[in-house]
Amino acid sequence: MKFQITLLLITCISVSYSQFSSTPCSAGPLPINCAENTINLTSSFSNSSIDDPSDENSIGCSSVGSDITAGTIYDYDGWFTTVANAAGEVEVYAAIVTGDPVVGIYSGTCSSPTLLTCDDDGGSGLDANAFMSGLTPGGTYYIRVWDYNGGTGVYNITTNGGTPPANDNCANATGLTVNAAPISGSNYCSTVETSDWNDCESNTENNVWYTFTTTVDGDITVNFSSIDCFGSGQGVDVSVFSGNCASFTAHGCTSINAGSTGSITTFTGSAGNYYVMLDGNNDGSATALCEFNVDVDFEADACASTGGTSPANDDCSNATNLMGNAAPISGTVYCATVESPDWNDCEGITNNNVWYTYTAGQNGNANVNLVSNNCFDANDILDISIFTGNCGSFTDVTCGAVGGGTNSVSFIADVGTTYYIMVDGKDQSGETSNCDFNIDVDLDATCPTAIFYDYTNGEVPLATNNPYDCNSSFLLTGADYTGANGFIVPGITINMSGFDSFSDTETYMTIQQDYGSGFVDVISWIQGDFPTSGTINYTGYFLDPTLPTNLIICDSYGDGALTFTITDAVTGATIQGSTVANFTTSGSTQCYNYVLPAGSMSDVVSWNITPAVSTNAFEPFPDGTAIVRTGYMMPGSYDITYIFDDGLGCSSSYSQTLVVGPAPPSTPVIDSLCGNAINNGVFNLNSYNNTVNNGTPANSVSWYDLNINPLASPGSYTVNTTNSPDTVLAIIEDAVSACLAVELVELYVTPSPNVVISPNPAT
């Protein structure tokens, strides 16, 4: 063993022991090793008259308060002895029951002990935790305890020493029987081996060991309960390994707080030996010493334990036929195997797969429904992949995961086409799901629902934003929604395979379209979006099928050969068959450019608006979007319709009403005043608000000059006769539509006449 660590306590017993004495020469070791001791410093203890730490070192003892105060014994002190461990260390922890303990460690003779160190608050809160190293292994040392600032107290005390648990070392791990009742354990007095395995914190401390064996593959869960820790003990760290004490493979770890229960996350393990390591969780001040219960739950893999045979539809050539709109049939992926070569699922990782076929009797939306049950473990997610073609050459249609609330994968079926359906276990955290399931295919000749949103204002229906003001501009996005397939709009799907081991950091791909001024990037996948192996689909939606399209695939290292196909995202029809992009230019970027002519994709969407408006007002695009500019529209209501037609006999449409708010009413105003003594007239423009606003007080009015500069004082606007007439602007905003109207107000000022009265001479 390399060293021993702090020992703490479990139960509180308020009893004073004869080994805890008023003087060091009458003191002895605490009676309980590897557990707590309760000491009671009462007024019956006298002052031992040994020099105070504050006198001996002129510093006192480490404290969050006053070091001098902590290092002064004002009335009572008590003593016991302990022994340095094999590493030459002594550590004493004093947890508060009452009072505020201070602990000193002394060497020398009992008649004249010498202070080595002392501590007041080194533990959790005001607990004391004194530590000293570089001592003589096996040597006896004196422990002095007193209360901060004087007085009495009751403290729970632990110190190093005592016999480690029998399972202190990996080689002596305690055996556990799987699926048996929990057994009790403790890490009091446990030590750390010279070459030990790190826990979750990479800080293994006082660890103990357990072991168990499984005879077949299965799911393993290690549980801990009734965790009771001493002092500042935060809890425990637990780790599970397979292998042997010299070479381990980790299977998870976790921290569990004192007073709670916890488990290592369930994992599927192969038959063999497993080891469980438990050690105290260090909270930064002291290592946790804990008692606990431990047990192991084990569920054998049904296929591994029975040696079961593979399902009849394990291979593509033996696929089970499914009838449309028929009752579900049962299936399983237990004991299923992977063909070589096989077709990859959505993850690019095919596992335990089985096969089905379905031939569409008519055009429509097909749903492959699957509900998993009787799963081997908590992983109940299965992957479904749908192809056309044959077992020797497939084209992807779609794929998805079912389980966890999702029970179907949808696609648009073409009458007379046979579809191959592959079901395999979902790979989650390196573990494959094994489940029984029920599967069927529903064909709905009714087309999916067409929808569209106001994308610019937050993907909401028009109705929630009406009325729109008369100066807004926004984008509508339309699509035909088909459940698991998401939005169906014009686009292409690129199915890629053959990634080299560096492709996840080197490959990048861009879809471009030519809008009339040259090709521009529309959608890109950058470095990091690509796997290191397997097959994966990339779909670019909202593409304009009437425009030429470029697919550019690049690799910056030049050591791979990617194979890909391009299909129509709506119909699944092949646009470009299997093609190889062979990157041979080592150490530099190499790109391939594949040009798809206009019309390669299905032109499946269109728009309509009534009553008719100008082209500037409503501009639809074949990619499923449309721009609305209400500034070019008269106030009123407009019906906008989005139409989807997949070309396979399935069409749908959706309409919403757009209300364009009215502009506010207004009235022109002309007014005049006589000039004052200096030939100016002062107008209160605010008095005209109601007039220019045509009597609508809810609308707001603002005043500006002809340069659209706001008037500083519309309540006292001055017009000089030399500038008469003066024209100002009243800008009126409708309170509902926020539309604006502008009125001219002409202001006239005429000078006041000079009146002269003179006498008329008498005649």
mmCIF file of N, CA and C in Angstrom, residues 454 456-469 658-659:
data_model
loop_
_atom_site.group_PDB
_atom_site.id
_atom_site.type_symbol
_atom_site.label_atom_id
_atom_site.label_comp_id
_atom_site.label_asym_id
_atom_site.label_seq_id
_atom_site.Cartn_x
_atom_site.Cartn_y
_atom_site.Cartn_z
ATOM 1 N N ASP A 454 -45.742 32.043 -42.987
ATOM 2 C CA ASP A 454 -45.059 33.328 -43.122
ATOM 3 C C ASP A 454 -43.700 33.174 -42.451
ATOM 4 N N THR A 456 -40.799 34.960 -42.747
ATOM 5 C CA THR A 456 -40.097 36.157 -42.281
ATOM 6 C C THR A 456 -40.548 36.562 -40.887
ATOM 7 N N ASN A 457 -41.813 36.376 -40.574
ATOM 8 C CA ASN A 457 -42.345 36.807 -39.288
ATOM 9 C C ASN A 457 -42.400 35.681 -38.268
ATOM 10 N N GLY A 458 -41.631 34.602 -38.493
ATOM 11 C CA GLY A 458 -41.499 33.581 -37.456
ATOM 12 C C GLY A 458 -42.182 32.265 -37.729
ATOM 13 N N GLU A 459 -42.334 31.870 -38.985
ATOM 14 C CA GLU A 459 -42.957 30.600 -39.347
ATOM 15 C C GLU A 459 -44.324 30.441 -38.680
ATOM 16 N N VAL A 460 -45.215 31.377 -38.958
ATOM 17 C CA VAL A 460 -46.566 31.358 -38.407
ATOM 18 C C VAL A 460 -47.560 31.529 -39.544
ATOM 19 N N PRO A 461 -48.783 31.025 -39.374
ATOM 20 C CA PRO A 461 -49.807 31.247 -40.406
ATOM 21 C C PRO A 461 -50.107 32.732 -40.550
ATOM 22 N N LEU A 462 -50.598 33.110 -41.716
ATOM 23 C CA LEU A 462 -50.928 34.510 -41.955
ATOM 24 C C LEU A 462 -51.977 35.009 -40.971
ATOM 25 N N ALA A 463 -52.898 34.150 -40.603
ATOM 26 C CA ALA A 463 -54.024 34.582 -39.781
ATOM 27 C C ALA A 463 -53.574 35.174 -38.458
ATOM 28 N N THR A 464 -52.427 34.751 -37.933
ATOM 29 C CA THR A 464 -52.003 35.250 -36.633
ATOM 30 C C THR A 464 -51.397 36.638 -36.723
ATOM 31 N N ASN A 465 -51.110 37.123 -37.936
ATOM 32 C CA ASN A 465 -50.471 38.424 -38.099
ATOM 33 C C ASN A 465 -51.370 39.461 -38.768
ATOM 34 N N ASN A 466 -52.580 39.114 -39.139
ATOM 35 C CA ASN A 466 -53.445 40.050 -39.846
ATOM 36 C C ASN A 466 -53.950 41.145 -38.909
ATOM 37 N N PRO A 467 -54.166 42.376 -39.426
ATOM 38 C CA PRO A 467 -53.826 42.727 -40.802
ATOM 39 C C PRO A 467 -52.350 43.117 -40.930
ATOM 40 N N TYR A 468 -51.776 42.867 -42.092
ATOM 41 C CA TYR A 468 -50.419 43.301 -42.387
ATOM 42 C C TYR A 468 -50.445 44.783 -42.739
ATOM 43 N N ASP A 469 -49.379 45.484 -42.364
ATOM 44 C CA ASP A 469 -49.379 46.894 -42.747
ATOM 45 C C ASP A 469 -49.123 47.003 -44.251
ATOM 46 N N LEU A 658 -54.923 36.775 -46.738
ATOM 47 C CA LEU A 658 -54.051 37.882 -46.370
ATOM 48 C C LEU A 658 -54.878 39.154 -46.351
ATOM 49 N N VAL A 659 -54.843 39.866 -45.246
ATOM 50 C CA VAL A 659 -55.539 41.142 -45.129
ATOM 51 C C VAL A 659 -54.487 42.242 -45.121
#
